[in-house]
mmCIF file of C-alpha atoms in Angstrom:
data_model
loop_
_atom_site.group_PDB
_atom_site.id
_atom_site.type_symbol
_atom_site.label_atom_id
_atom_site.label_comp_id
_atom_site.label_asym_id
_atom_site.label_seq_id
_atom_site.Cartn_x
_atom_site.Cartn_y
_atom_site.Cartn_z
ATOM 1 C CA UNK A 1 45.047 111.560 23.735
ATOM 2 C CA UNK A 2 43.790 112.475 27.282
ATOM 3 C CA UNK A 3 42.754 110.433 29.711
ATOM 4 C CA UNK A 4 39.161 111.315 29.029
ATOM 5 C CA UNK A 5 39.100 110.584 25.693
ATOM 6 C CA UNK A 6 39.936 107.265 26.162
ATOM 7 C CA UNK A 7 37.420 106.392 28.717
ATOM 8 C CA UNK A 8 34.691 107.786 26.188
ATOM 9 C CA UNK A 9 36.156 105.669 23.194
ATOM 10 C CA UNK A 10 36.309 102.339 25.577
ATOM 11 C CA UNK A 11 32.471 102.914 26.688
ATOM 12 C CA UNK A 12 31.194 103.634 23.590
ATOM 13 C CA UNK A 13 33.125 100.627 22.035
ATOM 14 C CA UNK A 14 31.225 98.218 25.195
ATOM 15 C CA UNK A 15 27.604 99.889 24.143
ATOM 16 C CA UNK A 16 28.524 98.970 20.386
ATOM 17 C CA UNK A 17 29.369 95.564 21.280
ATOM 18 C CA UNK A 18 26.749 94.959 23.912
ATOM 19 C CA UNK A 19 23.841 96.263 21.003
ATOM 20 C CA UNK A 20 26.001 93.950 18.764
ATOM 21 C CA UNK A 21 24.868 90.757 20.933
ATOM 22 C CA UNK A 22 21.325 91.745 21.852
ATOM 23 C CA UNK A 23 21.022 92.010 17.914
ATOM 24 C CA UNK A 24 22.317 88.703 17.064
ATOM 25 C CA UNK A 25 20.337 87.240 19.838
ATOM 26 C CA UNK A 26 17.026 88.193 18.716
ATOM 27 C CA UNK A 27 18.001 87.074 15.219
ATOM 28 C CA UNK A 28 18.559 83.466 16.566
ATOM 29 C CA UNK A 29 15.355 83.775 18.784
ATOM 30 C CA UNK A 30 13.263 84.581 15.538
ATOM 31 C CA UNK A 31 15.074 82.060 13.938
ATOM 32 C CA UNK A 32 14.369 79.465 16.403
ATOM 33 C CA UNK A 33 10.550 80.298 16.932
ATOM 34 C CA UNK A 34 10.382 80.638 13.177
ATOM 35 C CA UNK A 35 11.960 76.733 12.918
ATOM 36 C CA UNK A 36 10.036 75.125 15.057
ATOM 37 C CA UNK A 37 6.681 76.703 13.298
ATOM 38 C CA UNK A 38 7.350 74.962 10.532
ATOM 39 C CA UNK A 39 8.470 71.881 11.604
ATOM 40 C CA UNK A 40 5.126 71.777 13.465
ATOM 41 C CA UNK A 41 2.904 71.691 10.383
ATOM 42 C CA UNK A 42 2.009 68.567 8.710
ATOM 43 C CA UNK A 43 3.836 67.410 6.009
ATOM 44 C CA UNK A 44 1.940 67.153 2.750
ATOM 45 C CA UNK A 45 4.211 64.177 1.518
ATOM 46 C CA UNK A 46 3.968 62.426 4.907
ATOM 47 C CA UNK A 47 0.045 62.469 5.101
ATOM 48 C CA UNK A 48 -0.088 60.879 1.646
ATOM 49 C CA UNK A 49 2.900 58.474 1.634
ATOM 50 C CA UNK A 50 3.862 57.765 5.339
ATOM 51 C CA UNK A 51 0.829 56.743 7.097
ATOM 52 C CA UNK A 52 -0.968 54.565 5.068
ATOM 53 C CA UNK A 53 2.487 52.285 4.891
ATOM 54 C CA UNK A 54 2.545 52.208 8.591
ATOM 55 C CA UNK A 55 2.599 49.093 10.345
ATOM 56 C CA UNK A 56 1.991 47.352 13.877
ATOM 57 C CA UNK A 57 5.912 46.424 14.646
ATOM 58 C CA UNK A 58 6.908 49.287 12.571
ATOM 59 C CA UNK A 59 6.701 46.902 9.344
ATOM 60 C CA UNK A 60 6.242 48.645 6.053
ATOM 61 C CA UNK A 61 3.099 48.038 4.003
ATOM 62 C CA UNK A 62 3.307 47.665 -0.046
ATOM 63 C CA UNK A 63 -0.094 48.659 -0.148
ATOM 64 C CA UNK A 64 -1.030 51.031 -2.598
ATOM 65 C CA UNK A 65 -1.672 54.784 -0.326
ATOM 66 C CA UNK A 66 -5.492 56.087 0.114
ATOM 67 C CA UNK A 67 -5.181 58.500 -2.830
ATOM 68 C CA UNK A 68 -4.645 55.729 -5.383
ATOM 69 C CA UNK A 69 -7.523 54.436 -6.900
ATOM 70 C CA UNK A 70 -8.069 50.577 -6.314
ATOM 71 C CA UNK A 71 -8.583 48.215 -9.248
ATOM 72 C CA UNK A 72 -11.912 46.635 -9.699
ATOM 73 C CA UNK A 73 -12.773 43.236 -8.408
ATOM 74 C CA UNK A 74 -12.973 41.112 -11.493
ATOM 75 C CA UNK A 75 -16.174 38.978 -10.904
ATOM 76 C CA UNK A 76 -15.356 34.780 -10.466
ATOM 77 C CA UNK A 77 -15.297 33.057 -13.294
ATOM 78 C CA UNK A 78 -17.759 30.033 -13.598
ATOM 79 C CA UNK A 79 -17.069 26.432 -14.639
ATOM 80 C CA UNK A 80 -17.468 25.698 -18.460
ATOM 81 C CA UNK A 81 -20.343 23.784 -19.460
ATOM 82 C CA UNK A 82 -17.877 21.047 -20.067
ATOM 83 C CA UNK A 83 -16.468 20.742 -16.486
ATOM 84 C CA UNK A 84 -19.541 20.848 -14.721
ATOM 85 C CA UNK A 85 -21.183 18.071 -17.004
ATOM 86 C CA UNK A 86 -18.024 15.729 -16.522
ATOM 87 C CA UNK A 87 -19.140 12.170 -15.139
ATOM 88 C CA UNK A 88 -17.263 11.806 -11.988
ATOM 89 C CA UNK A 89 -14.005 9.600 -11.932
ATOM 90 C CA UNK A 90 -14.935 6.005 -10.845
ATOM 91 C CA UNK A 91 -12.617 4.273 -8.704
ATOM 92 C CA UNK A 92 -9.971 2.202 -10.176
ATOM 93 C CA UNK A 93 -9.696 -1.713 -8.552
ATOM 94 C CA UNK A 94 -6.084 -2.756 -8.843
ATOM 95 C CA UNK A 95 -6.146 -6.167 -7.256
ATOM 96 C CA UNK A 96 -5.394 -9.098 -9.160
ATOM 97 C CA UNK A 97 -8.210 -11.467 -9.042
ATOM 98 C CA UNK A 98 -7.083 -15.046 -8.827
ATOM 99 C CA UNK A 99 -9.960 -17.113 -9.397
ATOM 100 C CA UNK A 100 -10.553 -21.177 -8.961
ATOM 101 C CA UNK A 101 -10.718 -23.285 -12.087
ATOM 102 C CA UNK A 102 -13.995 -23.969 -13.786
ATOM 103 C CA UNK A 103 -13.357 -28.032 -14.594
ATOM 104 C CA UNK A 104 -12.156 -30.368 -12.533
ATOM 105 C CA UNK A 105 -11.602 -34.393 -13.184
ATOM 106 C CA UNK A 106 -10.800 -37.062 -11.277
ATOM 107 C CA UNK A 107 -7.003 -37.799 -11.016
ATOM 108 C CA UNK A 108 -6.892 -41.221 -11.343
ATOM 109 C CA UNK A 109 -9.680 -43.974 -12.749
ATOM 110 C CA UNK A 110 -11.219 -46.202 -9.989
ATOM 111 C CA UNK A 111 -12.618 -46.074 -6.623
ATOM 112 C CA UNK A 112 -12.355 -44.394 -3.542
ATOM 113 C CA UNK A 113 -10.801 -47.105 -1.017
ATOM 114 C CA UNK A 114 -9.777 -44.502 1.475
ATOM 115 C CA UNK A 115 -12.127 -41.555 2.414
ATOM 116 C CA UNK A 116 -10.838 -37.994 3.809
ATOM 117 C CA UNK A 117 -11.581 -37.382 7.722
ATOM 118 C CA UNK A 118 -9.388 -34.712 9.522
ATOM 119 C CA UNK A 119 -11.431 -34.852 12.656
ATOM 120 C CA UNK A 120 -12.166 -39.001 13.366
ATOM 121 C CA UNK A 121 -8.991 -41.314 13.401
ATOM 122 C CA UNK A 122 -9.061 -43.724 9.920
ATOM 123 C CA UNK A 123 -7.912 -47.025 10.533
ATOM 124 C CA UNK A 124 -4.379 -48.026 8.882
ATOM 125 C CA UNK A 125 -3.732 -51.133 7.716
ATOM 126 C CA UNK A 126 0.252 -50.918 7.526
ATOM 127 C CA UNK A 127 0.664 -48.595 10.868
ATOM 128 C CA UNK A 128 -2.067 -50.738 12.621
ATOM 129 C CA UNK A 129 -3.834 -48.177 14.103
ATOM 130 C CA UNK A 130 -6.023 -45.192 13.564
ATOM 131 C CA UNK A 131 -4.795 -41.873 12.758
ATOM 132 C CA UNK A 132 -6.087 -38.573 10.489
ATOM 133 C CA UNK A 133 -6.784 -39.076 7.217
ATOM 134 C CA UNK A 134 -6.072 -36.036 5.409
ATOM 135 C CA UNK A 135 -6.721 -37.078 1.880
ATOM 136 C CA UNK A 136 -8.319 -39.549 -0.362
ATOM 137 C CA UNK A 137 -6.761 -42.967 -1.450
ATOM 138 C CA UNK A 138 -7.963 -43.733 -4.936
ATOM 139 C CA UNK A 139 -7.619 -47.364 -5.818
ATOM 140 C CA UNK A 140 -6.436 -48.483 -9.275
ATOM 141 C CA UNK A 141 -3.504 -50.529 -10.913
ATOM 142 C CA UNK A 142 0.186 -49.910 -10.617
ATOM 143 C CA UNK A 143 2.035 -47.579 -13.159
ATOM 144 C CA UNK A 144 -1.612 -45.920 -13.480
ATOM 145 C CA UNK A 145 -1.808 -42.170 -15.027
ATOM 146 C CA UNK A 146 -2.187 -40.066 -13.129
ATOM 147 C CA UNK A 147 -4.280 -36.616 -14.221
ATOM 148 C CA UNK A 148 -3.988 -33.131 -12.952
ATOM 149 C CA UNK A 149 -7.392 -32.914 -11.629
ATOM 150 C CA UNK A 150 -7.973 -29.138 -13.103
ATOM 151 C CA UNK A 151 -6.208 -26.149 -14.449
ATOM 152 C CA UNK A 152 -2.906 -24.867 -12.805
ATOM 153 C CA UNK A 153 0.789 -24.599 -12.487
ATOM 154 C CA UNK A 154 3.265 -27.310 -11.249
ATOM 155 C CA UNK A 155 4.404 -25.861 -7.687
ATOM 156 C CA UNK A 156 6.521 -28.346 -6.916
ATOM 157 C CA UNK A 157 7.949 -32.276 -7.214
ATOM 158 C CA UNK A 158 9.756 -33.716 -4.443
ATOM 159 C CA UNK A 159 9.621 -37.120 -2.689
ATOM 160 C CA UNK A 160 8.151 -36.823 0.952
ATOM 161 C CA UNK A 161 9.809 -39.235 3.677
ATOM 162 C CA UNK A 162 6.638 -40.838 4.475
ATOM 163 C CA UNK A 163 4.319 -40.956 1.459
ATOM 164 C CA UNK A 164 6.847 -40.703 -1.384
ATOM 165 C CA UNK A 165 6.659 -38.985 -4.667
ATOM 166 C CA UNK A 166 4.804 -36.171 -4.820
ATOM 167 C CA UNK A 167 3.752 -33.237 -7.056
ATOM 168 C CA UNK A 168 1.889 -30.279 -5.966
ATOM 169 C CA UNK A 169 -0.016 -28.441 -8.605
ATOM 170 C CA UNK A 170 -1.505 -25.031 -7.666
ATOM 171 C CA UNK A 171 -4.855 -23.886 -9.756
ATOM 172 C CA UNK A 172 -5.284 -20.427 -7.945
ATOM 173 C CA UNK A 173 -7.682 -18.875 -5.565
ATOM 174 C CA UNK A 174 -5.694 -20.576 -2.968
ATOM 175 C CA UNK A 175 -6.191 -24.395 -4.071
ATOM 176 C CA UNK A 176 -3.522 -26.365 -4.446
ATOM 177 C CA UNK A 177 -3.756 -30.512 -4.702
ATOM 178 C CA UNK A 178 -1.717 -32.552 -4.211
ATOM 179 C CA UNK A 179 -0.174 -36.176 -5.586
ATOM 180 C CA UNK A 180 1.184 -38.688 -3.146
ATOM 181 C CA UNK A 181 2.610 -42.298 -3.557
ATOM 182 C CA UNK A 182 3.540 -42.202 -7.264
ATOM 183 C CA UNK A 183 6.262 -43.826 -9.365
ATOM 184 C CA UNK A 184 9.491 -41.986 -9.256
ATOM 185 C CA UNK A 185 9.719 -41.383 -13.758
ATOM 186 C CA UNK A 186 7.005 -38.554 -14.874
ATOM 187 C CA UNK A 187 6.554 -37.834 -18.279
ATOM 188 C CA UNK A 188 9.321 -35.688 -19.507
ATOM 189 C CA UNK A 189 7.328 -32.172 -20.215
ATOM 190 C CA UNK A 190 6.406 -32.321 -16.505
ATOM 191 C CA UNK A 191 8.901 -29.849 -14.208
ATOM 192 C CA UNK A 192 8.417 -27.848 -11.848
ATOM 193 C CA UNK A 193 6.490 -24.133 -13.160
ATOM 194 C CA UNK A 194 4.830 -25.956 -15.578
ATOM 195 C CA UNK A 195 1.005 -25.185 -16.571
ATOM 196 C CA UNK A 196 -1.100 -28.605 -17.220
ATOM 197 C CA UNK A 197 -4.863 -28.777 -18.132
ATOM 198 C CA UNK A 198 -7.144 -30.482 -16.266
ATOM 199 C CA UNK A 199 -7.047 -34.412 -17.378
ATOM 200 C CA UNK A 200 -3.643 -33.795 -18.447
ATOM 201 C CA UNK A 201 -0.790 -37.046 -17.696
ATOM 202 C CA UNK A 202 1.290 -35.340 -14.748
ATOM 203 C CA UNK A 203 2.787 -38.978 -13.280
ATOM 204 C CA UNK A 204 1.680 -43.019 -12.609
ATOM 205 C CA UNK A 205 0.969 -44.753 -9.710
ATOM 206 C CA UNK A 206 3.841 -46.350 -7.669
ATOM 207 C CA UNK A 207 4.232 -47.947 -4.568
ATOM 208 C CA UNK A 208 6.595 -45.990 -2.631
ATOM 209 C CA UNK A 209 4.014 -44.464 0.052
ATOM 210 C CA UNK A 210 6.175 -46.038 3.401
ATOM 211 C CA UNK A 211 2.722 -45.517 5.732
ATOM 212 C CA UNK A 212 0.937 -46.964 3.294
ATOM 213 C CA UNK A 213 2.380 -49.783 1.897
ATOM 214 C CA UNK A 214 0.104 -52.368 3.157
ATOM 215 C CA UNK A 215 -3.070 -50.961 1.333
ATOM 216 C CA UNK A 216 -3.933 -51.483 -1.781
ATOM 217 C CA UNK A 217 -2.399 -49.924 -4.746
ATOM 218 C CA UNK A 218 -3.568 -46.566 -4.822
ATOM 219 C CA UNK A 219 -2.846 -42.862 -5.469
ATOM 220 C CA UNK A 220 -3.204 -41.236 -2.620
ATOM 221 C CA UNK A 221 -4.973 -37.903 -2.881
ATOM 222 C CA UNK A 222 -5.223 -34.591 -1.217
ATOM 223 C CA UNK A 223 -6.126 -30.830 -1.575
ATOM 224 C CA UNK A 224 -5.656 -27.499 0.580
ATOM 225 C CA UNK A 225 -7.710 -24.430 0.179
ATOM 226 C CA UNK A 226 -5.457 -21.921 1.569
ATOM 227 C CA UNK A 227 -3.032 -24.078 3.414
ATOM 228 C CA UNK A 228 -6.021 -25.712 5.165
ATOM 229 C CA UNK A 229 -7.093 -29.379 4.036
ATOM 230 C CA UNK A 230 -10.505 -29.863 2.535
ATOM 231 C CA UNK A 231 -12.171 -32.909 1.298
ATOM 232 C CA UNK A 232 -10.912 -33.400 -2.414
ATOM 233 C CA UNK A 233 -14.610 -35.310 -2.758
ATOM 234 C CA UNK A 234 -16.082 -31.651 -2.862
ATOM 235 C CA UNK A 235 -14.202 -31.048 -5.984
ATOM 236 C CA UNK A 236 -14.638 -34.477 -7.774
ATOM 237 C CA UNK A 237 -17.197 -37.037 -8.263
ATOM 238 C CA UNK A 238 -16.735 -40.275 -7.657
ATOM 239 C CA UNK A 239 -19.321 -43.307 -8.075
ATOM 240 C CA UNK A 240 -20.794 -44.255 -4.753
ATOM 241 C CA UNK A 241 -17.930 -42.044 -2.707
ATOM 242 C CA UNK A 242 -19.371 -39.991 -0.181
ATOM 243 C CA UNK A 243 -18.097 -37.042 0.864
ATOM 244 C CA UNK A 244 -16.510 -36.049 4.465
ATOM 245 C CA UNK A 245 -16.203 -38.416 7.134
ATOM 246 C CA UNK A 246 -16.482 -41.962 5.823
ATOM 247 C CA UNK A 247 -14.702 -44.097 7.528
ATOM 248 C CA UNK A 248 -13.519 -47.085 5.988
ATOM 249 C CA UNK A 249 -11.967 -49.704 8.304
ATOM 250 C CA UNK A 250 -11.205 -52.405 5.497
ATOM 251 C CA UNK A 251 -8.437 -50.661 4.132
#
């Protein structure tokens, strides 16, 4: 093969190759434009589906989309007859009532020789001098009953330094009275956290009131509403006593 030849093969092998390339170009030009057409258009799926689950934040909705039909709101019910005509609930009081006796007695027969005064100074015989009163003394014989002057519950029976045996019955509402200057035997069913009746034997009268020793023989009686002392006179009735703030200087 001449020299010529080959320089006419080699050329027309370069224009072959050359129309090869501007071929396969276009082709991926038309493929390209044709690509991008179509990912242009909207998406049928993604108009139905997509948006309406779209979200501020880019949160996902579970609404149901636009093209499904909504359910029907389902009108509110009203109250049954039965309900609505129900009496409303009244309010329940849980506290304990604790209320004072209705009888009282006196706890011991005969007179008043000693009135209650917790604001003048009472004269005292034995301690020759005057000082608060804060009771009642009743007069009467020794070994005297002595009565629980109402309803209630023994709180206690111990013997106080200066006016000896005592018992302490409390009737509720706060009352309590108590016993002073008594014998030292009680009758055997009285203890402490037992309930007596009003009038009922709780003890006898004694001597063994130190403060006291130079009075009479009496029982010596007093009361507390609420820890405070009150005049025992405004519970029971004694003839010719007088309530609050006698003073009697004769002992």
């Amino acid at each position: 093969m001449n020299t010529e030849t080959k320089k006419n093969l080699v050329a027309a092998l370069l224009y072959i190759t050359l129309a090869i390339m501007i071929v396969a170009v276009v082709c991926i030009a038309v493929v390209s434009v044709a690509k991008r057409a179509k990912d242009s258009l909207p998406s049928e799926d993604n108009t139905q589906t997509e948006a309406p689950n779209q979200q501020s934040g880019g949160q996902t909705n579970n609404k149901p989309s636009q093209t499904e039909p909504t359910k029907p709101t389902e009108p509110p019910t009203e109250p049954t007859t039965e309900a609505s005509t129900e009496a409303p609930t009244e309010p329940v009081d849980n506290q304990i009532t604790d209320p004072l006796p209705d009888k009282f007695v006196v706890p011991a027969l005969g007179y008043v020789s000693k009135s209650y005064d917790n604001e003048m100074p009472v004269y005292s015989l034995t301690m020759n001098d005057y000082r608060i009163h804060n009771g009642i003394d009743v007069a009467c014989d020794i070994s005297a009953e002595v009565y629980a002057c109402a309803s209630g519950t023994i709180e206690s029976i111990y013997e106080d330094p200066l006016m000896g045996q005592a018992i302490t019955v409390y009737h509720g509402g706060g009352l309590r009275s108590t016993y002073l200057n008594l014998a030292d035997n009680f009758p055997t069913n009285i203890k402490e956290g037992t309930e007596v009746a009003a009038g009922q034997v709780i003890g006898y009268v004694g001597e063994s009131a130190l403060i006291e020793c130079a009075e009479v023989p009496h029982l010596h009686f007093a009361m507390t509403m609420d820890e405070q002392t009150v005049d025992p006179l405004d519970y029971v009735t004694y003839e010719g006593a007088v309530s609050s703030n006698t003073v009697d200087f004769e002992g």
